[in-house]
Coordinates of C-alpha atoms and ligand atoms in Angstrom, one line a residue:
M1 CA -163.1 -52.4 -67.6
G2 CA -165.2 -50.5 -69.8
C3 CA -167.5 -49.6 -67.1
A4 CA -164.4 -48.1 -64.9
S5 CA -163.4 -46.1 -68.1
V6 CA -167.0 -44.6 -68.4
T7 CA -166.9 -43.6 -64.8
L8 CA -163.5 -41.8 -64.9
A9 CA -164.7 -39.9 -68.2
W10 CA -167.7 -38.8 -66.2
M11 CA -165.6 -37.7 -63.1
V12 CA -163.2 -35.7 -65.3
A13 CA -166.1 -34.1 -67.4
V14 CA -167.9 -33.0 -64.1
A15 CA -164.9 -32.3 -61.8
T16 CA -162.8 -30.2 -64.0
P17 CA -165.0 -27.0 -64.4
A18 CA -165.6 -27.3 -60.5
L19 CA -161.9 -27.2 -59.9
E20 CA -161.4 -24.2 -62.2
A21 CA -164.2 -22.3 -60.4
Q22 CA -162.7 -22.8 -57.0
P23 CA -161.2 -19.7 -55.6
A24 CA -157.3 -19.8 -54.6
P25 CA -156.9 -21.1 -51.0
T26 CA -157.3 -18.4 -48.3
P27 CA -154.1 -16.9 -47.2
F28 CA -152.9 -17.5 -43.8
D29 CA -151.9 -14.5 -41.4
V30 CA -148.8 -16.3 -40.5
I31 CA -147.0 -19.4 -41.8
V32 CA -144.2 -21.0 -39.7
R33 CA -142.4 -22.9 -42.3
G34 CA -139.8 -25.6 -42.4
G35 CA -139.5 -26.5 -38.6
S36 CA -139.8 -29.7 -36.9
V37 CA -143.1 -29.5 -34.9
I38 CA -143.1 -31.0 -31.2
D39 CA -146.8 -30.7 -30.5
G40 CA -146.6 -30.7 -26.7
T41 CA -148.4 -34.0 -26.3
G42 CA -145.1 -35.9 -25.9
A43 CA -145.4 -37.4 -29.4
A44 CA -142.1 -37.4 -31.6
R45 CA -141.4 -34.5 -33.7
T46 CA -142.7 -34.2 -37.3
R47 CA -141.6 -32.1 -40.0
A48 CA -144.7 -29.7 -40.8
D49 CA -145.5 -26.2 -41.5
V50 CA -148.0 -24.4 -39.3
G51 CA -150.7 -22.0 -40.7
I52 CA -152.1 -19.5 -38.3
R53 CA -155.3 -17.4 -38.9
A54 CA -157.0 -15.0 -36.4
G55 CA -154.8 -16.1 -33.4
R56 CA -155.5 -19.7 -33.7
I57 CA -153.6 -22.6 -35.3
A58 CA -155.6 -23.2 -38.7
A59 CA -153.7 -26.1 -40.0
V60 CA -150.7 -28.3 -39.4
G61 CA -149.0 -29.6 -42.5
L62 CA -149.6 -27.2 -45.5
P63 CA -149.6 -27.5 -49.2
A64 CA -146.4 -25.9 -50.9
D65 CA -148.3 -23.1 -52.4
A66 CA -149.9 -21.9 -49.1
T67 CA -149.4 -18.1 -48.6
A68 CA -149.4 -15.8 -45.7
A69 CA -148.8 -12.1 -44.9
T70 CA -146.0 -13.1 -42.6
V71 CA -143.8 -16.2 -43.2
I72 CA -141.4 -17.3 -40.4
D73 CA -138.6 -19.5 -41.5
A74 CA -138.1 -22.1 -38.9
T75 CA -135.8 -24.4 -41.0
G76 CA -133.4 -26.5 -38.8
R77 CA -135.6 -25.4 -35.6
I78 CA -138.1 -26.7 -33.2
V79 CA -141.5 -25.3 -33.3
A80 CA -143.4 -26.1 -29.9
P81 CA -146.3 -24.8 -28.0
G82 CA -145.5 -21.6 -26.1
F83 CA -144.6 -22.7 -22.4
I84 CA -147.1 -22.4 -19.7
D85 CA -145.6 -21.4 -16.5
V86 CA -147.9 -22.6 -13.7
H87 CA -146.0 -21.3 -10.9
T88 CA -145.2 -17.6 -10.9
H89 CA -145.4 -14.5 -8.9
A90 CA -146.1 -12.3 -11.9
D91 CA -149.2 -10.7 -10.1
E92 CA -147.8 -7.2 -11.1
L93 CA -148.0 -7.9 -14.8
A94 CA -149.9 -4.7 -15.7
D95 CA -146.9 -2.8 -14.4
H96 CA -144.4 -4.9 -16.5
P97 CA -146.5 -5.4 -19.7
A98 CA -143.6 -6.6 -21.8
A99 CA -142.6 -9.4 -19.3
A100 CA -139.5 -9.7 -21.2
H101 CA -137.7 -12.1 -19.2
F102 CA -140.7 -14.5 -19.4
A103 CA -141.3 -13.9 -23.1
R104 CA -137.6 -14.4 -24.0
M105 CA -137.4 -17.8 -22.3
G106 CA -140.6 -18.9 -24.3
V107 CA -143.2 -18.5 -21.7
T108 CA -146.4 -17.4 -23.3
T109 CA -148.7 -18.0 -20.3
V110 CA -148.1 -17.3 -16.6
I111 CA -150.2 -18.4 -13.5
A112 CA -149.8 -15.9 -10.8
G113 CA -151.2 -15.7 -7.4
N114 CA -149.1 -18.6 -6.1
C115 CA -147.9 -19.3 -2.5
G116 CA -151.0 -17.7 -1.0
S117 CA -150.3 -14.4 -2.2
S118 CA -152.5 -12.7 -4.8
P119 CA -154.8 -9.6 -5.3
V120 CA -157.9 -10.3 -3.3
D121 CA -160.0 -8.3 -5.9
V122 CA -159.3 -10.6 -8.9
A123 CA -161.9 -8.7 -11.2
A124 CA -159.9 -5.5 -10.6
A125 CA -156.5 -7.1 -11.2
L126 CA -157.6 -8.8 -14.4
G127 CA -159.4 -5.6 -15.4
K128 CA -156.1 -3.7 -15.1
I129 CA -154.1 -6.3 -17.1
R130 CA -156.7 -6.1 -19.9
T131 CA -156.8 -2.5 -20.0
T132 CA -152.9 -2.1 -20.1
G133 CA -152.3 -4.9 -22.6
T134 CA -149.4 -7.4 -22.1
A135 CA -147.1 -9.5 -24.2
I136 CA -148.0 -12.8 -22.5
N137 CA -151.2 -14.5 -21.5
F138 CA -152.2 -14.4 -17.7
A139 CA -154.2 -16.5 -15.4
T140 CA -154.2 -16.2 -11.3
F141 CA -155.0 -18.1 -8.3
V142 CA -156.7 -16.5 -5.3
G143 CA -154.2 -16.7 -2.4
H144 CA -155.1 -17.9 1.2
N145 CA -152.5 -15.6 2.9
S146 CA -154.1 -12.5 1.1
V147 CA -157.6 -13.4 1.9
R148 CA -156.7 -14.2 5.6
E149 CA -154.6 -11.0 5.8
A150 CA -157.7 -8.9 4.6
V151 CA -160.1 -10.5 7.1
M152 CA -157.8 -11.3 10.2
G153 CA -154.6 -9.3 9.6
T154 CA -151.7 -11.4 10.9
A155 CA -153.6 -12.9 13.7
R156 CA -152.0 -16.1 15.0
R157 CA -155.1 -18.1 15.8
A158 CA -158.1 -19.9 14.1
P159 CA -160.8 -17.7 12.5
T160 CA -164.1 -17.2 14.3
A161 CA -167.1 -18.4 12.5
D162 CA -167.9 -14.9 11.2
E163 CA -164.3 -14.5 9.9
L164 CA -164.2 -17.8 8.1
T165 CA -167.6 -16.9 6.4
K166 CA -166.0 -13.7 5.2
M167 CA -163.0 -15.5 3.8
E168 CA -165.2 -18.0 2.1
G169 CA -167.0 -15.1 0.6
L170 CA -163.7 -13.5 -0.8
V171 CA -162.7 -16.9 -2.3
A172 CA -166.0 -17.4 -3.9
R173 CA -166.0 -13.9 -5.5
A174 CA -162.4 -14.4 -6.7
M175 CA -163.3 -17.7 -8.3
A176 CA -166.5 -16.2 -10.0
D177 CA -164.2 -13.4 -11.3
G178 CA -161.8 -15.8 -13.2
A179 CA -159.4 -17.3 -10.5
V180 CA -158.1 -20.7 -11.7
G181 CA -157.9 -22.1 -8.0
F182 CA -157.0 -21.5 -4.5
S183 CA -153.3 -21.4 -3.4
T184 CA -151.5 -21.6 0.1
G185 CA -148.2 -20.5 1.4
L186 CA -148.1 -22.3 4.7
Q187 CA -144.5 -21.3 5.6
Y188 CA -145.5 -17.6 5.4
V189 CA -147.4 -15.3 7.6
P190 CA -150.4 -15.2 8.1
G191 CA -151.1 -18.7 6.1
T192 CA -148.7 -20.5 8.6
Y193 CA -151.1 -19.8 11.4
A194 CA -153.9 -21.7 9.7
E195 CA -154.9 -25.4 10.7
T196 CA -155.9 -27.8 8.1
D197 CA -159.6 -27.4 8.7
E198 CA -159.6 -23.8 7.8
I199 CA -157.8 -24.6 4.6
V200 CA -160.3 -27.3 3.7
A201 CA -163.2 -25.1 4.3
L202 CA -161.8 -22.3 1.9
A203 CA -160.5 -25.0 -0.8
K204 CA -164.1 -26.3 -0.9
V205 CA -165.2 -22.9 -2.2
A206 CA -162.9 -23.0 -4.8
A207 CA -163.6 -26.6 -5.7
K208 CA -167.2 -25.7 -6.6
S209 CA -165.9 -23.5 -9.4
G210 CA -163.7 -26.5 -10.6
G211 CA -160.5 -24.7 -9.0
V212 CA -157.1 -26.4 -8.4
Y213 CA -155.6 -26.4 -5.0
A214 CA -151.9 -25.3 -5.3
S215 CA -149.7 -25.4 -2.2
H216 CA -146.5 -24.1 -1.1
M217 CA -146.5 -26.7 1.6
R218 CA -145.8 -26.1 5.4
N219 CA -142.4 -27.9 5.2
E220 CA -140.2 -28.9 2.1
G221 CA -137.5 -30.7 3.9
T222 CA -137.3 -31.9 7.5
E223 CA -141.2 -32.6 7.5
L224 CA -141.6 -33.1 3.9
E225 CA -143.8 -36.3 3.9
A226 CA -146.0 -35.0 6.6
A227 CA -146.4 -31.9 4.4
V228 CA -147.3 -33.6 1.2
A229 CA -149.8 -35.8 3.2
E230 CA -151.6 -32.8 4.5
T231 CA -151.7 -31.3 0.9
L232 CA -153.2 -34.6 -0.3
L233 CA -155.6 -34.6 2.5
I234 CA -156.9 -31.2 1.8
G235 CA -157.4 -31.9 -1.9
E236 CA -159.1 -35.1 -1.0
R237 CA -161.5 -33.5 1.7
A238 CA -162.2 -30.5 -0.6
G239 CA -162.7 -33.0 -3.7
M240 CA -160.4 -31.0 -6.1
A241 CA -157.2 -31.5 -8.2
V242 CA -154.0 -30.7 -6.3
Q243 CA -150.9 -28.9 -7.4
V244 CA -147.8 -29.5 -5.2
S245 CA -145.8 -26.3 -5.8
H246 CA -142.2 -26.2 -6.3
L247 CA -141.5 -29.6 -5.2
K248 CA -138.1 -29.9 -3.7
V249 CA -136.0 -31.2 -0.7
D250 CA -134.5 -28.1 0.8
A251 CA -132.7 -29.7 3.7
P252 CA -129.3 -31.6 3.2
S253 CA -130.2 -33.9 6.1
R254 CA -133.1 -35.0 4.0
W255 CA -131.6 -35.2 0.6
G256 CA -133.1 -38.2 -1.3
A257 CA -136.5 -37.8 0.3
S258 CA -138.0 -36.8 -3.1
A259 CA -138.6 -40.4 -3.6
K260 CA -140.9 -40.6 -0.7
A261 CA -142.8 -37.5 -1.8
L262 CA -143.2 -38.8 -5.3
A263 CA -144.5 -42.2 -3.8
L264 CA -147.1 -40.4 -1.9
I265 CA -148.4 -38.6 -4.9
D266 CA -148.3 -41.8 -7.1
A267 CA -150.5 -43.6 -4.3
A268 CA -153.0 -40.6 -4.3
R269 CA -153.2 -40.9 -8.1
A270 CA -153.5 -44.6 -7.9
R271 CA -156.8 -44.1 -5.7
G272 CA -158.1 -41.7 -8.3
M273 CA -157.1 -38.1 -7.2
R274 CA -155.8 -35.7 -9.9
V275 CA -152.5 -34.7 -8.4
M276 CA -149.5 -32.9 -10.1
A277 CA -146.5 -31.1 -9.1
D278 CA -144.3 -28.4 -10.5
Q279 CA -140.5 -27.6 -9.9
Y280 CA -137.7 -25.2 -10.9
L281 CA -134.4 -26.5 -12.2
Y282 CA -132.1 -24.8 -9.6
D283 CA -130.4 -26.0 -6.5
A284 CA -131.3 -22.8 -4.6
A285 CA -134.6 -21.5 -3.5
S286 CA -135.7 -17.8 -3.2
S287 CA -137.8 -16.6 -0.4
N288 CA -137.9 -13.7 2.3
L289 CA -135.5 -13.3 5.2
G290 CA -138.3 -13.9 7.7
I291 CA -138.7 -17.6 6.8
R292 CA -135.4 -18.3 8.6
F293 CA -137.0 -17.0 11.8
P294 CA -139.6 -18.9 13.9
S295 CA -143.1 -17.9 12.8
W296 CA -144.2 -16.8 16.0
A297 CA -141.6 -14.0 15.9
L298 CA -143.3 -12.6 12.9
E299 CA -146.7 -12.0 13.9
G300 CA -148.3 -8.6 14.1
G301 CA -146.4 -6.6 11.6
Q302 CA -143.0 -4.7 11.8
P303 CA -143.5 -2.8 15.1
A304 CA -144.4 -6.2 16.9
I305 CA -141.5 -7.9 15.2
N306 CA -139.1 -5.0 16.3
T307 CA -140.4 -5.2 19.9
R308 CA -139.4 -8.9 20.0
L309 CA -136.0 -8.3 18.4
D310 CA -135.2 -5.5 20.8
D311 CA -135.9 -7.6 23.9
E312 CA -132.8 -9.4 24.8
K313 CA -134.8 -12.3 26.4
T314 CA -137.1 -12.9 23.4
W315 CA -134.1 -12.5 21.1
A316 CA -132.4 -15.3 22.8
R317 CA -135.2 -17.5 22.4
I318 CA -135.5 -16.6 18.6
K319 CA -131.9 -17.2 18.3
Q320 CA -131.9 -20.5 19.8
E321 CA -134.9 -21.8 17.6
M322 CA -133.2 -20.3 14.6
H323 CA -130.1 -22.3 15.5
K324 CA -132.3 -25.4 16.0
L325 CA -133.9 -25.0 12.5
I326 CA -130.6 -24.8 10.6
R327 CA -129.2 -27.8 12.6
E328 CA -132.1 -30.0 11.9
R329 CA -131.6 -29.2 8.1
G330 CA -128.1 -30.4 8.3
L331 CA -126.7 -27.0 7.9
E332 CA -124.0 -25.4 10.0
N333 CA -124.3 -21.7 9.3
Y334 CA -126.1 -19.1 6.8
S335 CA -123.4 -19.4 4.1
F336 CA -126.3 -21.0 2.0
A337 CA -128.2 -17.7 2.4
R338 CA -127.5 -14.9 -0.2
I339 CA -129.1 -11.5 -0.3
A340 CA -131.3 -10.9 -3.5
N341 CA -132.6 -7.5 -2.4
Y342 CA -132.0 -5.6 0.7
P343 CA -133.9 -2.4 0.4
A344 CA -132.5 -0.8 3.6
D345 CA -128.9 -1.2 2.0
P346 CA -128.8 -2.4 -1.5
S347 CA -124.9 -2.5 -1.4
M348 CA -125.4 -5.7 0.3
N349 CA -127.2 -7.4 -2.7
G350 CA -125.4 -10.5 -3.7
L351 CA -123.5 -11.2 -0.6
T352 CA -124.1 -14.1 1.7
I353 CA -125.0 -13.6 5.3
P354 CA -121.4 -14.6 6.5
D355 CA -120.0 -11.9 4.0
V356 CA -122.5 -9.3 5.4
A357 CA -121.6 -10.2 8.9
Q358 CA -118.0 -9.7 8.2
K359 CA -118.8 -6.3 6.9
L360 CA -121.3 -5.2 9.4
K361 CA -120.0 -7.1 12.7
G362 CA -116.3 -7.6 11.7
S363 CA -116.7 -11.4 12.0
K364 CA -118.2 -14.5 10.1
E365 CA -118.7 -16.3 13.3
L366 CA -122.1 -17.9 13.6
D367 CA -123.3 -15.3 16.4
A368 CA -122.3 -12.4 14.1
Q369 CA -124.4 -14.0 11.4
F370 CA -127.4 -14.2 13.8
E371 CA -126.9 -10.6 14.8
T372 CA -126.7 -9.5 11.1
M373 CA -130.0 -11.4 10.5
R374 CA -131.6 -9.7 13.3
A375 CA -130.5 -6.4 12.2
M376 CA -131.7 -7.0 8.7
L377 CA -135.1 -8.2 9.9
R378 CA -135.3 -5.0 12.1
A379 CA -134.7 -3.0 9.1
G380 CA -137.6 -4.5 7.1
G381 CA -136.1 -7.6 5.9
A382 CA -134.9 -8.6 2.5
S383 CA -135.6 -11.2 -0.2
M384 CA -133.0 -14.0 -0.4
V385 CA -131.7 -16.8 -2.5
Y386 CA -131.1 -20.0 -0.4
Q387 CA -128.8 -22.7 -1.9
F388 CA -129.7 -26.0 0.0
M389 CA -131.1 -28.5 -2.6
A390 CA -129.3 -31.4 -4.3
D391 CA -129.2 -32.0 -8.1
D392 CA -130.2 -35.8 -7.4
D393 CA -133.6 -34.7 -6.1
I394 CA -134.0 -32.3 -8.9
T395 CA -133.3 -34.9 -11.5
R396 CA -135.5 -37.5 -10.0
I397 CA -138.5 -35.1 -9.6
L398 CA -137.8 -34.0 -13.2
T399 CA -138.1 -37.7 -14.5
H400 CA -141.7 -38.1 -12.8
P401 CA -144.2 -37.7 -15.7
M402 CA -146.8 -35.5 -13.7
V403 CA -144.3 -32.9 -12.8
S404 CA -144.4 -29.6 -14.8
I405 CA -141.5 -27.3 -15.1
A406 CA -142.3 -23.7 -13.7
S407 CA -140.2 -20.9 -12.7
D408 CA -141.6 -19.6 -9.4
S409 CA -140.4 -16.1 -10.6
G410 CA -141.8 -12.7 -10.0
L411 CA -141.5 -10.0 -12.6
N412 CA -137.7 -8.6 -12.7
T413 CA -136.8 -5.3 -13.9
L414 CA -133.6 -5.7 -16.1
G415 CA -130.5 -5.0 -13.8
R416 CA -132.3 -4.4 -10.6
G417 CA -131.1 -6.3 -7.5
V418 CA -129.6 -9.9 -7.7
P419 CA -132.8 -12.1 -8.1
H420 CA -132.9 -15.9 -8.6
P421 CA -131.8 -16.6 -12.0
R422 CA -134.8 -18.8 -12.8
G423 CA -136.9 -15.8 -13.9
Y424 CA -134.6 -15.6 -16.9
G425 CA -133.6 -19.1 -17.6
N426 CA -135.8 -21.8 -16.0
A427 CA -137.7 -23.1 -19.1
V428 CA -134.6 -22.8 -21.3
R429 CA -132.6 -24.6 -18.6
A430 CA -134.8 -27.7 -19.2
L431 CA -134.2 -27.7 -22.9
G432 CA -130.3 -27.0 -22.9
L433 CA -129.0 -28.3 -19.4
Y434 CA -131.4 -31.2 -18.7
V435 CA -132.4 -32.3 -22.2
R436 CA -129.2 -31.7 -24.4
E437 CA -126.3 -31.9 -21.9
K438 CA -127.4 -34.1 -18.9
R439 CA -130.0 -36.2 -21.1
V440 CA -132.4 -36.6 -18.1
I441 CA -135.5 -36.5 -20.3
T442 CA -136.3 -36.2 -24.0
L443 CA -136.8 -32.9 -25.8
E444 CA -140.4 -34.0 -26.4
E445 CA -141.0 -34.7 -22.8
A446 CA -139.6 -31.5 -21.6
V447 CA -141.8 -29.6 -23.9
R448 CA -145.0 -31.6 -22.8
K449 CA -144.0 -30.7 -19.2
M450 CA -144.2 -27.0 -20.1
T451 CA -147.4 -27.3 -22.3
S452 CA -150.0 -30.0 -22.5
L453 CA -149.4 -31.1 -19.1
P454 CA -150.0 -28.0 -17.2
A455 CA -152.9 -27.1 -19.6
S456 CA -154.7 -30.4 -18.7
Q457 CA -154.3 -29.7 -15.0
F458 CA -155.8 -26.3 -15.3
G459 CA -158.4 -26.7 -18.0
F460 CA -156.9 -24.8 -20.5
T461 CA -158.3 -26.8 -23.2
T462 CA -157.3 -24.5 -26.2
R463 CA -153.7 -24.1 -25.1
G464 CA -150.6 -26.1 -24.8
T465 CA -150.7 -28.3 -27.9
I466 CA -150.0 -27.5 -31.7
A467 CA -153.2 -28.7 -33.4
P468 CA -156.0 -27.0 -35.5
G469 CA -158.3 -24.8 -33.2
F470 CA -155.6 -24.3 -30.5
A471 CA -154.4 -20.8 -29.6
A472 CA -151.3 -19.9 -31.7
D473 CA -148.8 -19.6 -28.7
L474 CA -145.7 -20.9 -30.3
V475 CA -141.9 -20.8 -29.3
I476 CA -139.4 -21.5 -32.1
F477 CA -135.8 -22.5 -30.9
D478 CA -132.5 -24.3 -31.9
E479 CA -132.2 -27.3 -30.0
A480 CA -128.4 -27.5 -30.5
T481 CA -127.7 -24.1 -29.1
V482 CA -130.7 -23.1 -26.7
T483 CA -128.9 -22.3 -23.5
D484 CA -129.8 -20.3 -20.1
R485 CA -127.2 -17.8 -19.3
A486 CA -128.5 -16.4 -16.2
T487 CA -126.4 -17.3 -13.1
Y488 CA -126.6 -16.6 -9.3
D489 CA -124.1 -13.9 -9.6
K490 CA -125.3 -12.4 -13.0
P491 CA -129.0 -13.3 -13.2
H492 CA -129.9 -10.5 -15.6
Q493 CA -129.1 -12.4 -19.0
Y494 CA -131.6 -13.6 -21.6
P495 CA -131.0 -17.2 -22.9
D496 CA -129.4 -18.0 -26.1
G497 CA -131.0 -19.9 -28.9
L498 CA -134.6 -18.9 -28.6
G499 CA -135.5 -17.0 -31.8
D500 CA -139.1 -16.6 -32.1
V501 CA -142.1 -16.4 -29.7
L502 CA -145.7 -16.0 -30.8
V503 CA -148.7 -15.2 -28.4
N504 CA -152.0 -15.6 -29.9
G505 CA -150.6 -15.6 -33.4
I506 CA -148.6 -12.3 -33.1
P507 CA -144.8 -12.3 -32.7
V508 CA -143.6 -10.9 -29.4
V509 CA -140.2 -12.1 -29.9
T510 CA -138.6 -12.0 -33.4
R511 CA -135.0 -13.3 -34.1
G512 CA -134.3 -13.0 -30.4
A513 CA -135.4 -9.4 -29.8
Q514 CA -138.8 -8.4 -28.4
T515 CA -141.4 -6.6 -30.3
T516 CA -143.8 -4.0 -29.0
A517 CA -146.8 -6.4 -29.5
R518 CA -149.1 -6.9 -26.4
P519 CA -151.4 -9.7 -27.6
G520 CA -151.8 -11.4 -24.2
Q521 CA -155.1 -12.6 -23.0
I522 CA -156.7 -13.4 -19.7
V523 CA -156.8 -17.2 -19.5
T524 CA -159.5 -19.0 -17.4
S525 CA -160.4 -22.7 -16.9
T526 CA -163.2 -24.4 -18.7
R527 CA -163.8 -26.5 -15.8
Ligands
ZN601 ZN1 -143.6 -20.8 -2.8

């Protein structure tokens, strides 16, 4: 007893002057106060204040007297890591530095260069983004189609040994310049003309730099299982992680096949492969008009395409194959196809192919629809929205723990065209429609699917989690009201309920309005 008292007295005598000499705690740059923190790992939310210093999270759980230059009141709201959108076509970020529709749905990092399409000179593209300054962070793949077109044009054949060497060189340089992986778009010209061996050879080059193989597969409906198998085979032979892009079942005749695709992914994971997928949460896809035509008809650029379309015999063959393609999918006509942007006649934007056929050909009959598509492709084609997925597949894919939520969106200009609504709503649709209303997954799981899960796949070791040392990319929203408002008819609508977004510690959205800040950084893999 006496001994303890002596010890205590000694401690008080020594410790008190030291405490008095200690300076006041260093203020933070920003404190996010009073919110419920969902840290991105899938763990249950906790009440904690978050302190930010020099663009990074400095502390989670602060003393009451902590101070900061900026205090964001998050009382009653969720504080989550900023969303990492692994599947975008935001290649032209330097031309749209505000990236408003991404920032306002909470996306703080985009990965561009998907579906085989990217700049070939990645160093120049990243340099332009650095020079311009952007609201959000950026990473990119190097795309197979772009590399192939640079070396071989749109030739429908295998590369020569020399051409393959040239393509390998372009992939190697892009990876050295900071690309996070190699993407394919095997339904698009010219990637669709490539055999598996060519893709493996190029993927191997990206694998040497720790890259991920991301694929818009050869088929997403009628031949879904074969396409998943090819994707996994490429990853296995190249020895690299695989990201199945925008996993879906795009043929009514195959609705339900998502179970088989997910089983193939599970089996590959069980044998040690690092395989993940991503999806957007809509029953319509977005693509070009040409994808509805047989790929052989698209070789050689617009003059060659038009020569085929103008030759009645060839057109008859094209039309026959187009008809076969929709019938195999379980579709009767093109009422599933709506125009997003038709540069030759923007007054058609928003109409379905039967509507356009009625306007141009005076009939909605199937033959008038074929003739309408012929005329549209002849005039340079269009970007399209295709409604042919089922919510059961979307839901099944969403419940799989290795599937991220990603928009597949390019950069939209407010009010221009009738683009797919996912660019304005996808991330928020997860939180509102699929968590709060449909209760398909928990809020913590939805956040994980847009933060730590994609970060782990791509080696972004300092993003996607709220923890000390991580980049201060944060999104603050009201779980009771967060709602996507963009629709197929009226896509240019920002979501509700998403108030504040920080990128590298700097607010880019404050109380629902975008700031002029451009704190985005180039993100590369640590692998
Ligand atoms: Zn794609």
